[in-house]
PDB file of C-alpha atoms in Angstrom:
ATOM      1  CA  MET A   2      62.486  99.156  13.782  1.00  0.00           C
ATOM      2  CA  LEU A   3      60.363  99.716  10.661  1.00  0.00           C
ATOM      3  CA  GLY A   4      61.338  96.405   9.137  1.00  0.00           C
ATOM      4  CA  VAL A   5      63.249  98.027   6.280  1.00  0.00           C
ATOM      5  CA  GLU A   6      66.670  96.525   5.517  1.00  0.00           C
ATOM      6  CA  VAL A   7      69.346  98.885   4.183  1.00  0.00           C
ATOM      7  CA  ASP A   8      72.401  97.577   2.385  1.00  0.00           C
ATOM      8  CA  ALA A   9      75.859  98.624   3.541  1.00  0.00           C
ATOM      9  CA  SER A  10      76.619 100.220   0.170  1.00  0.00           C
ATOM     10  CA  THR A  11      73.538 102.435   0.521  1.00  0.00           C
ATOM     11  CA  VAL A  12      74.746 103.661   3.896  1.00  0.00           C
ATOM     12  CA  TRP A  13      78.189 104.293   2.404  1.00  0.00           C
ATOM     13  CA  ASP A  14      76.651 106.391  -0.415  1.00  0.00           C
ATOM     14  CA  ILE A  15      74.645 108.448   2.069  1.00  0.00           C
ATOM     15  CA  LEU A  16      77.695 109.141   4.227  1.00  0.00           C
ATOM     16  CA  LYS A  17      79.747 110.022   1.137  1.00  0.00           C
ATOM     17  CA  GLU A  18      77.150 112.515  -0.091  1.00  0.00           C
ATOM     18  CA  ALA A  19      77.025 114.079   3.387  1.00  0.00           C
ATOM     19  CA  GLY A  20      80.809 114.506   3.389  1.00  0.00           C
ATOM     20  CA  ILE A  21      81.401 112.150   6.335  1.00  0.00           C
ATOM     21  CA  ALA A  22      84.701 110.336   6.022  1.00  0.00           C
ATOM     22  CA  PRO A  23      84.922 106.639   6.937  1.00  0.00           C
ATOM     23  CA  ALA A  24      86.011 105.876  10.495  1.00  0.00           C
ATOM     24  CA  PRO A  25      87.772 102.518  10.925  1.00  0.00           C
ATOM     25  CA  GLU A  26      87.409 102.712  14.709  1.00  0.00           C
ATOM     26  CA  ARG A  27      83.644 102.422  14.420  1.00  0.00           C
ATOM     27  CA  ASN A  28      83.918  98.760  13.505  1.00  0.00           C
ATOM     28  CA  SER A  29      86.817  97.758  15.746  1.00  0.00           C
ATOM     29  CA  ARG A  30      87.688  98.932  19.250  1.00  0.00           C
ATOM     30  CA  THR A  31      90.741  97.880  21.190  1.00  0.00           C
ATOM     31  CA  TRP A  32      90.621  96.774  24.800  1.00  0.00           C
ATOM     32  CA  ALA A  33      92.669  99.784  25.914  1.00  0.00           C
ATOM     33  CA  THR A  34      90.207 102.125  24.197  1.00  0.00           C
ATOM     34  CA  PHE A  35      87.317 100.432  25.997  1.00  0.00           C
ATOM     35  CA  LEU A  36      89.025 100.807  29.379  1.00  0.00           C
ATOM     36  CA  ARG A  37      89.711 104.511  28.833  1.00  0.00           C
ATOM     37  CA  ALA A  38      86.227 105.253  27.507  1.00  0.00           C
ATOM     38  CA  GLN A  39      84.396 103.446  30.321  1.00  0.00           C
ATOM     39  CA  ALA A  40      86.821 104.140  33.183  1.00  0.00           C
ATOM     40  CA  ASP A  41      84.334 106.091  35.319  1.00  0.00           C
ATOM     41  CA  ALA A  42      81.729 103.298  35.087  1.00  0.00           C
ATOM     42  CA  LEU A  43      84.097 100.339  35.252  1.00  0.00           C
ATOM     43  CA  LEU A  44      84.787  97.967  38.146  1.00  0.00           C
ATOM     44  CA  ALA A  45      87.159  95.018  38.341  1.00  0.00           C
ATOM     45  CA  CYS A  46      87.421  92.229  40.905  1.00  0.00           C
ATOM     46  CA  ASP A  47      89.612  89.259  41.668  1.00  0.00           C
ATOM     47  CA  PHE A  48      90.547  86.856  44.455  1.00  0.00           C
ATOM     48  CA  MET A  49      93.756  87.269  46.431  1.00  0.00           C
ATOM     49  CA  GLU A  50      95.235  84.373  48.396  1.00  0.00           C
ATOM     50  CA  THR A  51      97.318  84.419  51.562  1.00  0.00           C
ATOM     51  CA  VAL A  52      98.334  81.934  54.267  1.00  0.00           C
ATOM     52  CA  THR A  53      98.075  82.491  58.033  1.00  0.00           C
ATOM     53  CA  LEU A  54     100.596  81.355  60.648  1.00  0.00           C
ATOM     54  CA  SER A  55      98.500  78.251  61.315  1.00  0.00           C
ATOM     55  CA  GLY A  56      98.789  77.241  57.657  1.00  0.00           C
ATOM     56  CA  MET A  57      95.196  78.089  56.738  1.00  0.00           C
ATOM     57  CA  ARG A  58      94.760  79.468  53.234  1.00  0.00           C
ATOM     58  CA  MET A  59      92.509  82.531  53.069  1.00  0.00           C
ATOM     59  CA  TYR A  60      90.776  83.958  49.998  1.00  0.00           C
ATOM     60  CA  VAL A  61      90.178  87.708  49.834  1.00  0.00           C
ATOM     61  CA  LEU A  62      87.777  89.233  47.287  1.00  0.00           C
ATOM     62  CA  VAL A  63      88.760  92.770  46.277  1.00  0.00           C
ATOM     63  CA  VAL A  64      87.166  95.283  43.900  1.00  0.00           C
ATOM     64  CA  ILE A  65      88.798  98.355  42.343  1.00  0.00           C
ATOM     65  CA  GLU A  66      87.254 101.324  40.552  1.00  0.00           C
ATOM     66  CA  HIS A  67      89.124 102.078  37.329  1.00  0.00           C
ATOM     67  CA  GLY A  68      88.351 105.782  37.289  1.00  0.00           C
ATOM     68  CA  SER A  69      89.416 106.695  40.830  1.00  0.00           C
ATOM     69  CA  ARG A  70      91.583 103.644  41.677  1.00  0.00           C
ATOM     70  CA  ARG A  71      89.609 103.188  44.877  1.00  0.00           C
ATOM     71  CA  ILE A  72      89.745  99.695  46.319  1.00  0.00           C
ATOM     72  CA  ARG A  73      87.162  97.804  48.336  1.00  0.00           C
ATOM     73  CA  VAL A  74      87.806  94.672  50.392  1.00  0.00           C
ATOM     74  CA  LEU A  75      84.554  92.727  50.157  1.00  0.00           C
ATOM     75  CA  GLY A  76      85.575  89.983  52.575  1.00  0.00           C
ATOM     76  CA  ALA A  77      87.917  87.125  53.425  1.00  0.00           C
ATOM     77  CA  THR A  78      87.114  83.478  53.985  1.00  0.00           C
ATOM     78  CA  ALA A  79      88.755  80.073  53.967  1.00  0.00           C
ATOM     79  CA  HIS A  80      85.872  78.554  51.995  1.00  0.00           C
ATOM     80  CA  PRO A  81      84.609  80.812  49.170  1.00  0.00           C
ATOM     81  CA  SER A  82      81.286  79.092  48.610  1.00  0.00           C
ATOM     82  CA  ALA A  83      78.749  80.210  46.030  1.00  0.00           C
ATOM     83  CA  SER A  84      76.469  81.721  48.678  1.00  0.00           C
ATOM     84  CA  TRP A  85      79.349  83.683  50.234  1.00  0.00           C
ATOM     85  CA  VAL A  86      80.490  85.112  46.892  1.00  0.00           C
ATOM     86  CA  ALA A  87      76.910  86.033  45.960  1.00  0.00           C
ATOM     87  CA  GLN A  88      76.443  87.810  49.289  1.00  0.00           C
ATOM     88  CA  THR A  89      79.546  89.921  48.671  1.00  0.00           C
ATOM     89  CA  ALA A  90      78.048  90.977  45.337  1.00  0.00           C
ATOM     90  CA  LYS A  91      74.855  92.048  47.128  1.00  0.00           C
ATOM     91  CA  ASN A  92      76.879  94.041  49.678  1.00  0.00           C
ATOM     92  CA  LEU A  93      78.788  95.760  46.883  1.00  0.00           C
ATOM     93  CA  ALA A  94      75.577  96.694  45.050  1.00  0.00           C
ATOM     94  CA  MET A  95      74.099  98.177  48.231  1.00  0.00           C
ATOM     95  CA  ASP A  96      77.275 100.148  48.988  1.00  0.00           C
ATOM     96  CA  LEU A  97      77.325 101.639  45.500  1.00  0.00           C
ATOM     97  CA  GLU A  98      73.664 102.552  45.768  1.00  0.00           C
ATOM     98  CA  ASP A  99      74.174 104.256  49.136  1.00  0.00           C
ATOM     99  CA  LEU A 100      77.046 106.318  47.729  1.00  0.00           C
ATOM    100  CA  GLY A 101      75.108 107.209  44.590  1.00  0.00           C
ATOM    101  CA  ARG A 102      77.722 105.726  42.265  1.00  0.00           C
ATOM    102  CA  ARG A 103      76.755 104.196  38.941  1.00  0.00           C
ATOM    103  CA  ALA A 104      78.735 101.307  37.489  1.00  0.00           C
ATOM    104  CA  ARG A 105      78.017  99.654  34.155  1.00  0.00           C
ATOM    105  CA  PHE A 106      80.650  96.937  33.822  1.00  0.00           C
ATOM    106  CA  MET A 107      82.477  94.493  36.080  1.00  0.00           C
ATOM    107  CA  ILE A 108      85.648  92.816  34.795  1.00  0.00           C
ATOM    108  CA  ARG A 109      86.516  89.433  36.244  1.00  0.00           C
ATOM    109  CA  ASP A 110      88.413  86.347  35.201  1.00  0.00           C
ATOM    110  CA  ARG A 111      86.991  82.882  34.565  1.00  0.00           C
ATOM    111  CA  ASP A 112      87.712  81.554  38.057  1.00  0.00           C
ATOM    112  CA  ARG A 113      85.292  78.825  39.129  1.00  0.00           C
ATOM    113  CA  LYS A 114      84.899  80.515  42.503  1.00  0.00           C
ATOM    114  CA  PHE A 115      82.583  83.004  40.779  1.00  0.00           C
ATOM    115  CA  PRO A 116      79.150  81.339  40.551  1.00  0.00           C
ATOM    116  CA  ALA A 117      76.409  82.230  38.111  1.00  0.00           C
ATOM    117  CA  LEU A 118      74.505  83.846  40.984  1.00  0.00           C
ATOM    118  CA  PHE A 119      77.315  86.408  41.287  1.00  0.00           C
ATOM    119  CA  ASP A 120      76.699  87.600  37.730  1.00  0.00           C
ATOM    120  CA  ALA A 121      72.920  87.527  38.255  1.00  0.00           C
ATOM    121  CA  VAL A 122      73.098  89.768  41.324  1.00  0.00           C
ATOM    122  CA  LEU A 123      75.215  92.317  39.478  1.00  0.00           C
ATOM    123  CA  LYS A 124      72.914  92.113  36.455  1.00  0.00           C
ATOM    124  CA  ASP A 125      69.942  93.029  38.649  1.00  0.00           C
ATOM    125  CA  ALA A 126      71.930  96.055  39.861  1.00  0.00           C
ATOM    126  CA  GLY A 127      72.521  97.206  36.270  1.00  0.00           C
ATOM    127  CA  ILE A 128      76.126  95.990  36.057  1.00  0.00           C
ATOM    128  CA  ASP A 129      77.169  93.791  33.125  1.00  0.00           C
ATOM    129  CA  VAL A 130      79.940  91.267  33.762  1.00  0.00           C
ATOM    130  CA  VAL A 131      82.811  91.258  31.248  1.00  0.00           C
ATOM    131  CA  LEU A 132      84.966  88.124  31.266  1.00  0.00           C
ATOM    132  CA  SER A 133      88.672  88.387  30.578  1.00  0.00           C
ATOM    133  CA  GLY A 134      90.377  86.096  28.103  1.00  0.00           C
ATOM    134  CA  ILE A 135      91.763  82.699  29.027  1.00  0.00           C
ATOM    135  CA  GLN A 136      95.254  83.073  30.526  1.00  0.00           C
ATOM    136  CA  MET A 137      95.258  86.790  29.730  1.00  0.00           C
ATOM    137  CA  PRO A 138      95.849  88.579  33.071  1.00  0.00           C
ATOM    138  CA  ARG A 139      96.707  91.825  31.270  1.00  0.00           C
ATOM    139  CA  MET A 140      93.017  92.299  30.509  1.00  0.00           C
ATOM    140  CA  ASN A 141      92.565  92.825  34.251  1.00  0.00           C
ATOM    141  CA  SER A 142      95.964  94.429  34.781  1.00  0.00           C
ATOM    142  CA  ILE A 143      94.852  97.170  37.198  1.00  0.00           C
ATOM    143  CA  THR A 144      93.478  94.618  39.662  1.00  0.00           C
ATOM    144  CA  GLU A 145      96.519  92.373  39.253  1.00  0.00           C
ATOM    145  CA  ARG A 146      98.798  95.338  39.934  1.00  0.00           C
ATOM    146  CA  ARG A 147      96.818  96.250  43.031  1.00  0.00           C
ATOM    147  CA  ILE A 148      97.128  92.703  44.374  1.00  0.00           C
ATOM    148  CA  GLN A 149     100.889  92.773  43.802  1.00  0.00           C
ATOM    149  CA  THR A 150     101.077  96.110  45.632  1.00  0.00           C
ATOM    150  CA  CYS A 151      99.169  94.667  48.591  1.00  0.00           C
ATOM    151  CA  ARG A 152     101.478  91.670  48.720  1.00  0.00           C
ATOM    152  CA  ARG A 153     104.670  93.714  48.422  1.00  0.00           C
ATOM    153  CA  GLU A 154     103.725  96.485  50.857  1.00  0.00           C
ATOM    154  CA  LEU A 155     101.616  94.578  53.390  1.00  0.00           C
ATOM    155  CA  LEU A 156     101.274  90.792  53.347  1.00  0.00           C
ATOM    156  CA  ASP A 157     104.951  90.030  52.728  1.00  0.00           C
ATOM    157  CA  ARG A 158     105.840  92.155  55.777  1.00  0.00           C
ATOM    158  CA  THR A 159     103.062  91.075  58.182  1.00  0.00           C
ATOM    159  CA  LEU A 160     102.454  87.856  60.087  1.00  0.00           C
ATOM    160  CA  ILE A 161      98.729  87.071  59.874  1.00  0.00           C
ATOM    161  CA  TRP A 162      97.284  85.182  62.820  1.00  0.00           C
ATOM    162  CA  ASN A 163      93.727  84.429  61.746  1.00  0.00           C
ATOM    163  CA  GLN A 164      90.813  85.681  59.667  1.00  0.00           C
ATOM    164  CA  ARG A 165      89.951  88.491  62.082  1.00  0.00           C
ATOM    165  CA  HIS A 166      93.523  89.760  62.071  1.00  0.00           C
ATOM    166  CA  LEU A 167      93.626  89.554  58.270  1.00  0.00           C
ATOM    167  CA  LEU A 168      90.460  91.618  57.839  1.00  0.00           C
ATOM    168  CA  HIS A 169      91.653  94.236  60.342  1.00  0.00           C
ATOM    169  CA  THR A 170      94.990  94.554  58.525  1.00  0.00           C
ATOM    170  CA  LEU A 171      93.344  94.803  55.105  1.00  0.00           C
ATOM    171  CA  ARG A 172      90.916  97.484  56.320  1.00  0.00           C
ATOM    172  CA  GLU A 173      93.806  99.580  57.605  1.00  0.00           C
ATOM    173  CA  PHE A 174      95.648  99.206  54.314  1.00  0.00           C
ATOM    174  CA  GLU A 175      92.457 100.064  52.407  1.00  0.00           C
ATOM    175  CA  GLN A 176      92.164 103.371  54.281  1.00  0.00           C
ATOM    176  CA  PHE A 177      95.810 104.183  53.598  1.00  0.00           C
ATOM    177  CA  TYR A 178      95.542 103.169  49.929  1.00  0.00           C
ATOM    178  CA  ASN A 179      92.411 105.251  49.304  1.00  0.00           C
ATOM    179  CA  GLY A 180      93.199 108.268  51.450  1.00  0.00           C
ATOM    180  CA  HIS A 181      96.947 108.805  51.403  1.00  0.00           C
ATOM    181  CA  ARG A 182      98.765 106.798  48.728  1.00  0.00           C
ATOM    182  CA  PRO A 183      99.300 108.681  45.419  1.00  0.00           C
ATOM    183  CA  HIS A 184      98.809 106.842  42.117  1.00  0.00           C
ATOM    184  CA  GLN A 185     100.589 107.537  38.855  1.00  0.00           C
ATOM    185  CA  GLY A 186      97.584 106.435  36.813  1.00  0.00           C
ATOM    186  CA  ILE A 187      95.562 109.417  38.102  1.00  0.00           C
ATOM    187  CA  ALA A 188      98.353 112.054  38.041  1.00  0.00           C
ATOM    188  CA  ASN A 189      99.656 111.177  41.524  1.00  0.00           C
ATOM    189  CA  ALA A 190      96.312 111.965  43.136  1.00  0.00           C
ATOM    190  CA  ARG A 191      94.617 109.919  45.859  1.00  0.00           C
ATOM    191  CA  PRO A 192      91.382 108.003  45.218  1.00  0.00           C
ATOM    192  CA  LEU A 193      89.393 109.861  47.869  1.00  0.00           C
ATOM    193  CA  HIS A 194      91.155 113.211  47.344  1.00  0.00           C
ATOM    194  CA  PRO A 195      91.285 114.185  43.653  1.00  0.00           C
ATOM    195  CA  LEU A 196      93.526 116.954  42.405  1.00  0.00           C
ATOM    196  CA  PRO A 197      92.144 120.527  42.367  1.00  0.00           C
ATOM    197  CA  PRO A 198      91.180 122.052  39.007  1.00  0.00           C
ATOM    198  CA  PRO A 199      94.007 123.750  37.061  1.00  0.00           C
ATOM    199  CA  THR A 200      94.635 127.456  37.470  1.00  0.00           C
ATOM    200  CA  ASP A 201      92.795 129.720  35.022  1.00  0.00           C
ATOM    201  CA  ARG A 202      95.284 131.199  32.514  1.00  0.00           C
ATOM    202  CA  ARG A 203      92.914 132.962  30.140  1.00  0.00           C
ATOM    203  CA  PRO A 204      94.070 136.088  28.258  1.00  0.00           C
ATOM    204  CA  GLY A 205      93.646 139.189  30.384  1.00  0.00           C
ATOM    205  CA  HIS A 206      93.546 137.195  33.590  1.00  0.00           C
ATOM    206  CA  VAL A 207      95.356 139.055  36.367  1.00  0.00           C
ATOM    207  CA  SER A 208      97.148 136.866  38.843  1.00  0.00           C
ATOM    208  CA  PRO A 209      96.858 137.821  42.521  1.00  0.00           C
ATOM    209  CA  PRO A 210      99.814 139.735  43.945  1.00  0.00           C
ATOM    210  CA  ARG A 211     102.580 137.624  45.352  1.00  0.00           C
ATOM    211  CA  HIS A 212     103.277 137.622  49.026  1.00  0.00           C
ATOM    212  CA  THR A 213     105.978 140.156  49.817  1.00  0.00           C
ATOM    213  CA  SER A 214     108.607 139.427  52.391  1.00  0.00           C
ATOM    214  CA  THR A 215     108.303 141.231  55.735  1.00  0.00           C
ATOM    215  CA  ARG A 216     111.941 140.828  56.615  1.00  0.00           C
ATOM    216  CA  SER A 217     113.974 143.998  57.002  1.00  0.00           C
ATOM    217  CA  PRO A 218     116.605 144.707  54.333  1.00  0.00           C
ATOM    218  CA  ARG A 219     120.106 143.529  54.977  1.00  0.00           C
ATOM    219  CA  ARG A 220     122.233 146.145  56.623  1.00  0.00           C
ATOM    220  CA  HIS A 221     125.885 146.579  55.716  1.00  0.00           C
ATOM    221  CA  PRO A 222     128.459 147.821  58.269  1.00  0.00           C
ATOM    222  CA  PRO A 223     129.077 151.599  58.123  1.00  0.00           C
ATOM    223  CA  ARG A 224     131.956 152.680  55.953  1.00  0.00           C
ATOM    224  CA  ILE A 225     134.877 154.238  57.851  1.00  0.00           C
ATOM    225  CA  PRO A 226     135.817 157.669  56.415  1.00  0.00           C
ATOM    226  CA  GLU A 227     139.327 158.261  55.234  1.00  0.00           C
ATOM    227  CA  CYS A 228     141.636 160.303  57.468  1.00  0.00           C
ATOM    228  CA  GLY A 229     144.909 162.103  56.722  1.00  0.00           C
ATOM    229  CA  LEU A 230     148.178 161.643  58.622  1.00  0.00           C
ATOM    230  CA  THR A 231     150.969 164.228  58.666  1.00  0.00           C
ATOM    231  CA  CYS A 232     154.495 162.927  58.352  1.00  0.00           C
ATOM    232  CA  THR A 233     157.496 165.231  58.921  1.00  0.00           C
ATOM    233  CA  ASP A 234     160.700 164.642  56.981  1.00  0.00           C
ATOM    234  CA  GLU A 235     163.595 164.615  59.408  1.00  0.00           C
ATOM    235  CA  VAL A 236     166.008 165.900  56.754  1.00  0.00           C
ATOM    236  CA  SER A 237     164.056 168.729  55.134  1.00  0.00           C
ATOM    237  CA  GLY A 238     161.736 169.366  58.039  1.00  0.00           C
ATOM    238  CA  LYS A 239     158.709 169.587  55.711  1.00  0.00           C
ATOM    239  CA  GLY A 240     155.455 167.816  56.461  1.00  0.00           C
ATOM    240  CA  SER A 241     153.412 165.771  54.010  1.00  0.00           C
ATOM    241  CA  VAL A 242     149.880 164.290  54.210  1.00  0.00           C
ATOM    242  CA  ILE A 243     149.528 160.511  53.816  1.00  0.00           C
ATOM    243  CA  ALA A 244     146.045 159.198  52.891  1.00  0.00           C
ATOM    244  CA  GLY A 245     144.914 156.194  54.875  1.00  0.00           C
ATOM    245  CA  GLN A 246     142.082 154.588  56.775  1.00  0.00           C
ATOM    246  CA  GLY A 247     141.621 154.720  60.458  1.00  0.00           C
TER     247      GLY A 247
END
């Protein structure tokens, strides 16, 4: 900023005098660390393919939010042209703006179906596109896992007639996935229904009284008192008392 260049050894001496230990993670950051640090501002997208009963191959563009695991079906078409893909990016940017959500990064693969206009539209919305490595699907593993879930739980069990039927089926599955299906990655919560905050366990905190049962106590049958029986000896003629129960 001031045009003054500082050597790395000078910076090291300053940090050493200040008592700041070296941090190796400042120079290198793993991909998993990046995903965890930017989860709330991270989106990922990919194309999913399916075939209708007429033999037409359909391409579905889906987006998932890393932080909440919420999915969005942007559209389905048999011909993913550059104008169609760019329009889905515009629709996504408008939806995020209407909901007041801020996203900083979009992860996608190097598929040729993504035109340069797709990245430009997201760039104008303040979203930087991050490309995954060549033949490295694990860099976009959350989206790949979501596509496999959709195939296993929906498409492999449903006969799709046409594009309209496909979109209707995917919308229904999107509502179920976001509103009812728990996810292990977010502590078995649902994307649209997060878990409540944990219970306060501070010292001195008094828990509310537990609900007492209103059922009457169990009653035992009354005990029968003992009674005495008199038995007369036929030989001696004397009587004796025998203890017993009636």
